[in-house]
């Protein structure tokens, strides 16, 4: 039996999610015995237009060239899986959707006419059908190993949609809201990170995107009670996963509250 063919593609992003593949350690060696990697530029393997069984996509769509390339990749892939906050929810570069990107370009570059970018940054599913999404900024090797294992066995990967708070309790971390009054986004954010930030005394900043049934209104009221004004509460929802409708709605509702 020929091995399934896999590709890893990069769009507008920082490359951090592709590192989750390279950071797999021994699992990467095992993976290479099970799949035939046909394109992975960060690892030096080039074959962008080859037909594959699974295409993993990092990054969001932010240039006209991106629009054309993602359509080619979709046409060449049986399954398309997005990895990371940029691909699933726009990433930090999508914050320009909230501003006048052309004015920024004109202010930053001496010759802005050479900059080719779309007015709006979009997640991958806004442009082509996506079969599965792995959330996080960055995704971690555990997620990649689990998803690849499921896909190679013809099983839909587990969609982890619990809230970070659930994981926080499982890990026996001390709640930073209760103990230190920090503005934690864990109550509305999906898990997958192992509650990494709270375990180190940091507030979650929602990089895994919205959890199942997120109560953004209740969290906004709690953040207000901690002393944040509306604009600061809106910013809490506009991190790397800012292009998710539920977080955009929450930011819109809170932004003008004193
Ligand atoms: S999701 Fe985060 S780590 Fe991954 S490519 Fe985007 S900015 Fe980098
Ligand atoms: S620290 Fe954050 S994630 Fe953990 S229980 Fe408290 S609010 Fe939830």
Short mmCIF file of C-alpha atoms and ligand atoms in Angstrom, two decimals:
data_model
loop_
_atom_site.label_atom_id
_atom_site.label_comp_id
_atom_site.label_asym_id
_atom_site.label_seq_id
_atom_site.Cartn_x
_atom_site.Cartn_y
_atom_site.Cartn_z
CA UNK A 1 0.00 0.00 0.00
CA UNK A 2 1.40 3.45 -0.85
CA UNK A 3 1.72 5.77 2.12
CA UNK A 4 -0.79 8.66 2.39
CA UNK A 5 0.62 11.87 0.97
CA UNK A 6 0.73 14.92 3.24
CA UNK A 7 1.58 18.58 2.69
CA UNK A 8 2.12 21.46 5.11
CA UNK A 9 1.46 24.90 3.61
CA UNK A 10 2.16 28.36 5.00
CA UNK A 11 0.09 31.51 4.43
CA UNK A 12 0.23 34.80 6.39
CA UNK A 13 1.62 33.67 9.74
CA UNK A 14 4.69 33.54 11.94
CA UNK A 15 5.63 29.86 11.22
CA UNK A 16 5.02 28.94 14.87
CA UNK A 17 2.39 26.31 14.11
CA UNK A 18 4.58 24.49 11.59
CA UNK A 19 7.09 24.17 14.42
CA UNK A 20 4.55 21.94 16.19
CA UNK A 21 5.38 19.37 13.48
CA UNK A 22 9.13 19.84 13.81
CA UNK A 23 8.86 19.74 17.63
CA UNK A 24 7.22 16.30 17.63
CA UNK A 25 10.54 14.62 18.41
CA UNK A 26 10.35 10.83 18.10
CA UNK A 27 6.77 11.09 16.88
CA UNK A 28 8.05 12.94 13.81
CA UNK A 29 10.27 9.96 12.96
CA UNK A 30 7.27 7.65 13.39
CA UNK A 31 5.14 9.95 11.25
CA UNK A 32 7.62 9.88 8.38
CA UNK A 33 7.36 6.07 8.33
CA UNK A 34 3.56 6.34 8.01
CA UNK A 35 3.11 9.23 5.57
CA UNK A 36 4.86 10.59 2.52
CA UNK A 37 5.50 14.31 3.11
CA UNK A 38 5.32 15.94 -0.36
CA UNK A 39 5.50 19.62 0.62
CA UNK A 40 6.79 21.24 3.80
CA UNK A 41 8.91 24.26 2.90
CA UNK A 42 10.05 24.88 6.49
CA UNK A 43 11.56 21.37 6.48
CA UNK A 44 13.06 21.86 3.00
CA UNK A 45 10.57 19.66 1.09
CA UNK A 46 9.10 21.45 -1.95
CA UNK A 47 6.17 20.19 -4.01
CA UNK A 48 3.49 22.80 -3.58
CA UNK A 49 1.19 21.70 -6.40
CA UNK A 50 1.35 17.95 -5.82
CA UNK A 51 -1.94 16.13 -5.12
CA UNK A 52 -2.07 14.97 -1.48
CA UNK A 53 -4.40 13.09 0.87
CA UNK A 54 -4.09 15.65 3.69
CA UNK A 55 -3.08 19.31 3.37
CA UNK A 56 -2.32 21.13 6.63
CA UNK A 57 -2.68 24.90 6.36
CA UNK A 58 -1.03 27.49 8.60
CA UNK A 59 -1.83 31.19 8.26
CA UNK A 60 -4.63 33.40 6.99
CA UNK A 61 -5.55 34.87 3.61
CA UNK A 62 -4.20 38.40 3.34
CA UNK A 63 -2.95 38.90 -0.24
CA UNK A 64 -4.47 38.38 -3.71
CA UNK A 65 -1.84 35.68 -4.31
CA UNK A 66 -3.01 33.87 -1.14
CA UNK A 67 -6.55 33.72 -2.59
CA UNK A 68 -5.38 31.94 -5.73
CA UNK A 69 -2.97 29.60 -3.95
CA UNK A 70 -5.48 28.31 -1.36
CA UNK A 71 -7.90 27.39 -4.17
CA UNK A 72 -5.16 25.40 -5.95
CA UNK A 73 -4.23 23.63 -2.71
CA UNK A 74 -7.89 22.79 -1.97
CA UNK A 75 -8.32 21.35 -5.47
CA UNK A 76 -5.25 19.15 -4.93
CA UNK A 77 -6.16 17.87 -1.45
CA UNK A 78 -8.61 15.17 -0.37
CA UNK A 79 -8.71 16.55 3.19
CA UNK A 80 -7.78 20.07 4.24
CA UNK A 81 -6.98 20.75 7.91
CA UNK A 82 -6.26 24.23 9.26
CA UNK A 83 -3.74 24.61 12.09
CA UNK A 84 -3.56 27.56 14.47
CA UNK A 85 -5.32 30.83 15.22
CA UNK A 86 -4.23 32.55 12.00
CA UNK A 87 -5.76 29.85 9.81
CA UNK A 88 -8.88 29.29 11.94
CA UNK A 89 -9.60 32.83 13.11
CA UNK A 90 -7.49 35.41 11.26
CA UNK A 91 -4.61 35.84 13.69
CA UNK A 92 -3.14 39.14 14.85
CA UNK A 93 -2.78 40.33 11.24
CA UNK A 94 -6.60 40.37 11.02
CA UNK A 95 -6.70 43.23 13.53
CA UNK A 96 -6.18 45.44 10.50
CA UNK A 97 -9.80 44.58 9.58
CA UNK A 98 -10.80 46.93 12.41
CA UNK A 99 -8.81 49.85 10.96
CA UNK A 100 -8.10 51.56 7.66
CA UNK A 101 -5.36 49.23 6.38
CA UNK A 102 -4.60 51.39 3.34
CA UNK A 103 -3.98 54.44 5.56
CA UNK A 104 -1.61 52.37 7.72
CA UNK A 105 0.27 51.12 4.65
CA UNK A 106 0.62 54.68 3.38
CA UNK A 107 1.92 55.81 6.76
CA UNK A 108 4.48 53.00 7.11
CA UNK A 109 5.89 52.47 3.59
CA UNK A 110 7.62 55.05 1.39
CA UNK A 111 6.14 53.42 -1.77
CA UNK A 112 2.85 51.79 -0.68
CA UNK A 113 1.93 51.06 -4.30
CA UNK A 114 4.34 48.10 -4.15
CA UNK A 115 2.42 46.52 -1.24
CA UNK A 116 -0.12 44.00 -2.50
CA UNK A 117 -2.57 43.10 0.26
CA UNK A 118 -6.31 42.56 0.61
CA UNK A 119 -8.34 45.09 2.60
CA UNK A 120 -9.54 42.31 4.90
CA UNK A 121 -7.67 39.32 6.32
CA UNK A 122 -9.77 36.16 6.44
CA UNK A 123 -9.49 32.69 7.99
CA UNK A 124 -9.12 29.81 5.54
CA UNK A 125 -12.73 28.57 5.81
CA UNK A 126 -13.95 31.95 4.49
CA UNK A 127 -12.34 31.04 1.15
CA UNK A 128 -12.47 27.25 0.76
CA UNK A 129 -14.20 24.30 2.49
CA UNK A 130 -12.25 23.05 5.52
CA UNK A 131 -12.53 19.46 6.80
CA UNK A 132 -11.14 19.97 10.30
CA UNK A 133 -9.71 22.82 12.36
CA UNK A 134 -7.00 22.64 15.01
CA UNK A 135 -7.08 25.75 17.20
CA UNK A 136 -4.32 27.45 19.17
CA UNK A 137 -1.53 30.00 18.93
CA UNK A 138 0.46 27.97 18.35
CA UNK A 139 -1.08 24.52 18.09
CA UNK A 140 0.96 21.95 19.99
CA UNK A 141 2.52 18.67 18.97
CA UNK A 142 0.01 16.65 21.02
CA UNK A 143 -2.85 18.06 18.95
CA UNK A 144 -1.02 17.33 15.69
CA UNK A 145 -0.13 13.76 16.67
CA UNK A 146 -3.71 13.04 17.78
CA UNK A 147 -5.25 14.54 14.62
CA UNK A 148 -2.87 12.79 12.23
CA UNK A 149 -3.39 9.48 14.04
CA UNK A 150 -7.17 9.79 13.72
CA UNK A 151 -7.11 10.86 10.08
CA UNK A 152 -4.75 8.04 9.08
CA UNK A 153 -7.21 5.60 10.65
CA UNK A 154 -10.20 7.14 8.88
CA UNK A 155 -11.60 8.59 12.10
CA UNK A 156 -12.76 12.19 12.62
CA UNK A 157 -10.35 13.77 15.15
CA UNK A 158 -11.76 14.72 18.56
CA UNK A 159 -12.90 18.35 18.54
CA UNK A 160 -11.81 19.69 21.94
CA UNK A 161 -14.40 22.35 22.81
CA UNK A 162 -14.39 22.29 26.63
CA UNK A 163 -13.55 25.55 28.33
CA UNK A 164 -10.04 26.24 29.63
CA UNK A 165 -11.57 26.47 33.13
CA UNK A 166 -12.36 22.73 32.96
CA UNK A 167 -8.75 21.92 32.12
CA UNK A 168 -7.55 24.36 34.77
CA UNK A 169 -9.43 22.41 37.44
CA UNK A 170 -8.19 19.07 36.09
CA UNK A 171 -4.63 20.40 36.36
CA UNK A 172 -5.34 21.68 39.90
CA UNK A 173 -4.19 25.19 38.96
CA UNK A 174 -5.11 28.09 41.23
CA UNK A 175 -7.65 30.40 39.57
CA UNK A 176 -5.93 33.72 38.75
CA UNK A 177 -9.27 35.57 38.74
CA UNK A 178 -10.19 34.47 42.24
CA UNK A 179 -6.69 34.65 43.74
CA UNK A 180 -5.24 37.69 41.94
CA UNK A 181 -8.07 39.48 40.14
CA UNK A 182 -6.47 38.93 36.72
CA UNK A 183 -8.72 39.23 33.62
CA UNK A 184 -8.74 35.61 32.47
CA UNK A 185 -10.53 34.55 29.26
CA UNK A 186 -10.63 30.87 30.28
CA UNK A 187 -14.41 30.81 30.88
CA UNK A 188 -15.12 31.39 27.16
CA UNK A 189 -12.03 29.83 25.56
CA UNK A 190 -11.67 26.28 24.23
CA UNK A 191 -9.10 24.04 25.81
CA UNK A 192 -6.30 22.15 24.08
CA UNK A 193 -3.39 23.98 25.70
CA UNK A 194 -3.56 22.12 29.02
CA UNK A 195 -4.40 25.45 30.77
CA UNK A 196 -0.81 26.48 30.15
CA UNK A 197 -1.13 30.17 31.09
CA UNK A 198 -3.12 29.76 34.33
CA UNK A 199 -0.73 27.02 35.45
CA UNK A 200 2.04 29.63 35.28
CA UNK A 201 -0.01 32.35 37.01
CA UNK A 202 -1.01 34.14 33.79
CA UNK A 203 -4.50 34.97 32.63
CA UNK A 204 -5.70 33.05 29.53
CA UNK A 205 -5.82 35.36 26.50
CA UNK A 206 -8.20 33.31 24.34
CA UNK A 207 -5.69 32.10 21.75
CA UNK A 208 -7.64 28.82 21.26
CA UNK A 209 -10.80 30.69 20.26
CA UNK A 210 -14.36 30.33 21.55
CA UNK A 211 -15.36 27.24 23.53
CA UNK A 212 -18.71 25.53 23.20
CA UNK A 213 -21.56 27.80 24.43
CA UNK A 214 -19.35 30.69 25.58
CA UNK A 215 -21.15 33.16 27.87
CA UNK A 216 -19.33 36.30 26.72
CA UNK A 217 -21.87 38.59 28.40
CA UNK A 218 -21.29 37.10 31.85
CA UNK A 219 -17.52 37.21 31.38
CA UNK A 220 -17.72 40.85 30.24
CA UNK A 221 -19.66 41.73 33.40
CA UNK A 222 -17.03 39.91 35.51
CA UNK A 223 -14.18 41.76 33.74
CA UNK A 224 -16.02 45.05 34.28
CA UNK A 225 -16.26 44.15 37.95
CA UNK A 226 -12.49 43.66 38.00
CA UNK A 227 -12.10 47.29 36.90
CA UNK A 228 -11.74 47.02 33.11
CA UNK A 229 -13.55 49.68 31.07
CA UNK A 230 -15.50 48.73 27.93
CA UNK A 231 -12.66 49.36 25.48
CA UNK A 232 -10.35 47.13 27.51
CA UNK A 233 -12.98 44.39 27.67
CA UNK A 234 -13.41 44.61 23.88
CA UNK A 235 -9.64 44.23 23.47
CA UNK A 236 -9.73 41.06 25.58
CA UNK A 237 -11.97 39.50 22.89
CA UNK A 238 -9.85 40.83 20.01
CA UNK A 239 -6.69 38.79 20.33
CA UNK A 240 -5.35 36.23 17.88
CA UNK A 241 -8.84 34.74 17.38
CA UNK A 242 -10.48 38.10 16.63
CA UNK A 243 -12.29 36.95 13.46
CA UNK A 244 -14.64 34.57 15.29
CA UNK A 245 -18.19 35.99 15.15
CA UNK A 246 -18.87 35.37 18.86
CA UNK A 247 -15.79 37.35 19.95
CA UNK A 248 -16.41 40.11 17.39
CA UNK A 249 -19.99 40.45 18.71
CA UNK A 250 -18.79 40.62 22.31
CA UNK A 251 -16.22 43.30 21.46
CA UNK A 252 -18.85 45.31 19.62
CA UNK A 253 -21.22 45.14 22.60
CA UNK A 254 -18.63 46.23 25.14
CA UNK A 255 -16.44 48.72 23.29
CA UNK A 256 -18.41 51.88 24.21
CA UNK A 257 -19.21 50.95 27.82
CA UNK A 258 -17.60 53.40 30.27
S1 LIG B 1 -1.44 30.82 15.13
FE1 LIG B 1 0.11 31.90 16.35
S2 LIG B 1 1.90 30.54 16.34
FE2 LIG B 1 0.52 29.83 14.68
S3 LIG B 1 1.29 30.88 12.86
FE3 LIG B 1 -0.34 32.19 13.72
S4 LIG B 1 0.74 33.66 15.06
FE4 LIG B 1 2.16 31.96 14.62
S1 LIG B 2 -7.60 30.79 35.98
FE1 LIG B 2 -8.85 31.28 34.19
S2 LIG B 2 -9.09 29.32 33.17
FE2 LIG B 2 -8.46 28.86 35.23
S3 LIG B 2 -10.37 28.56 36.39
FE3 LIG B 2 -9.76 30.71 36.62
S4 LIG B 2 -10.90 31.78 35.00
FE4 LIG B 2 -10.89 29.60 34.44
#
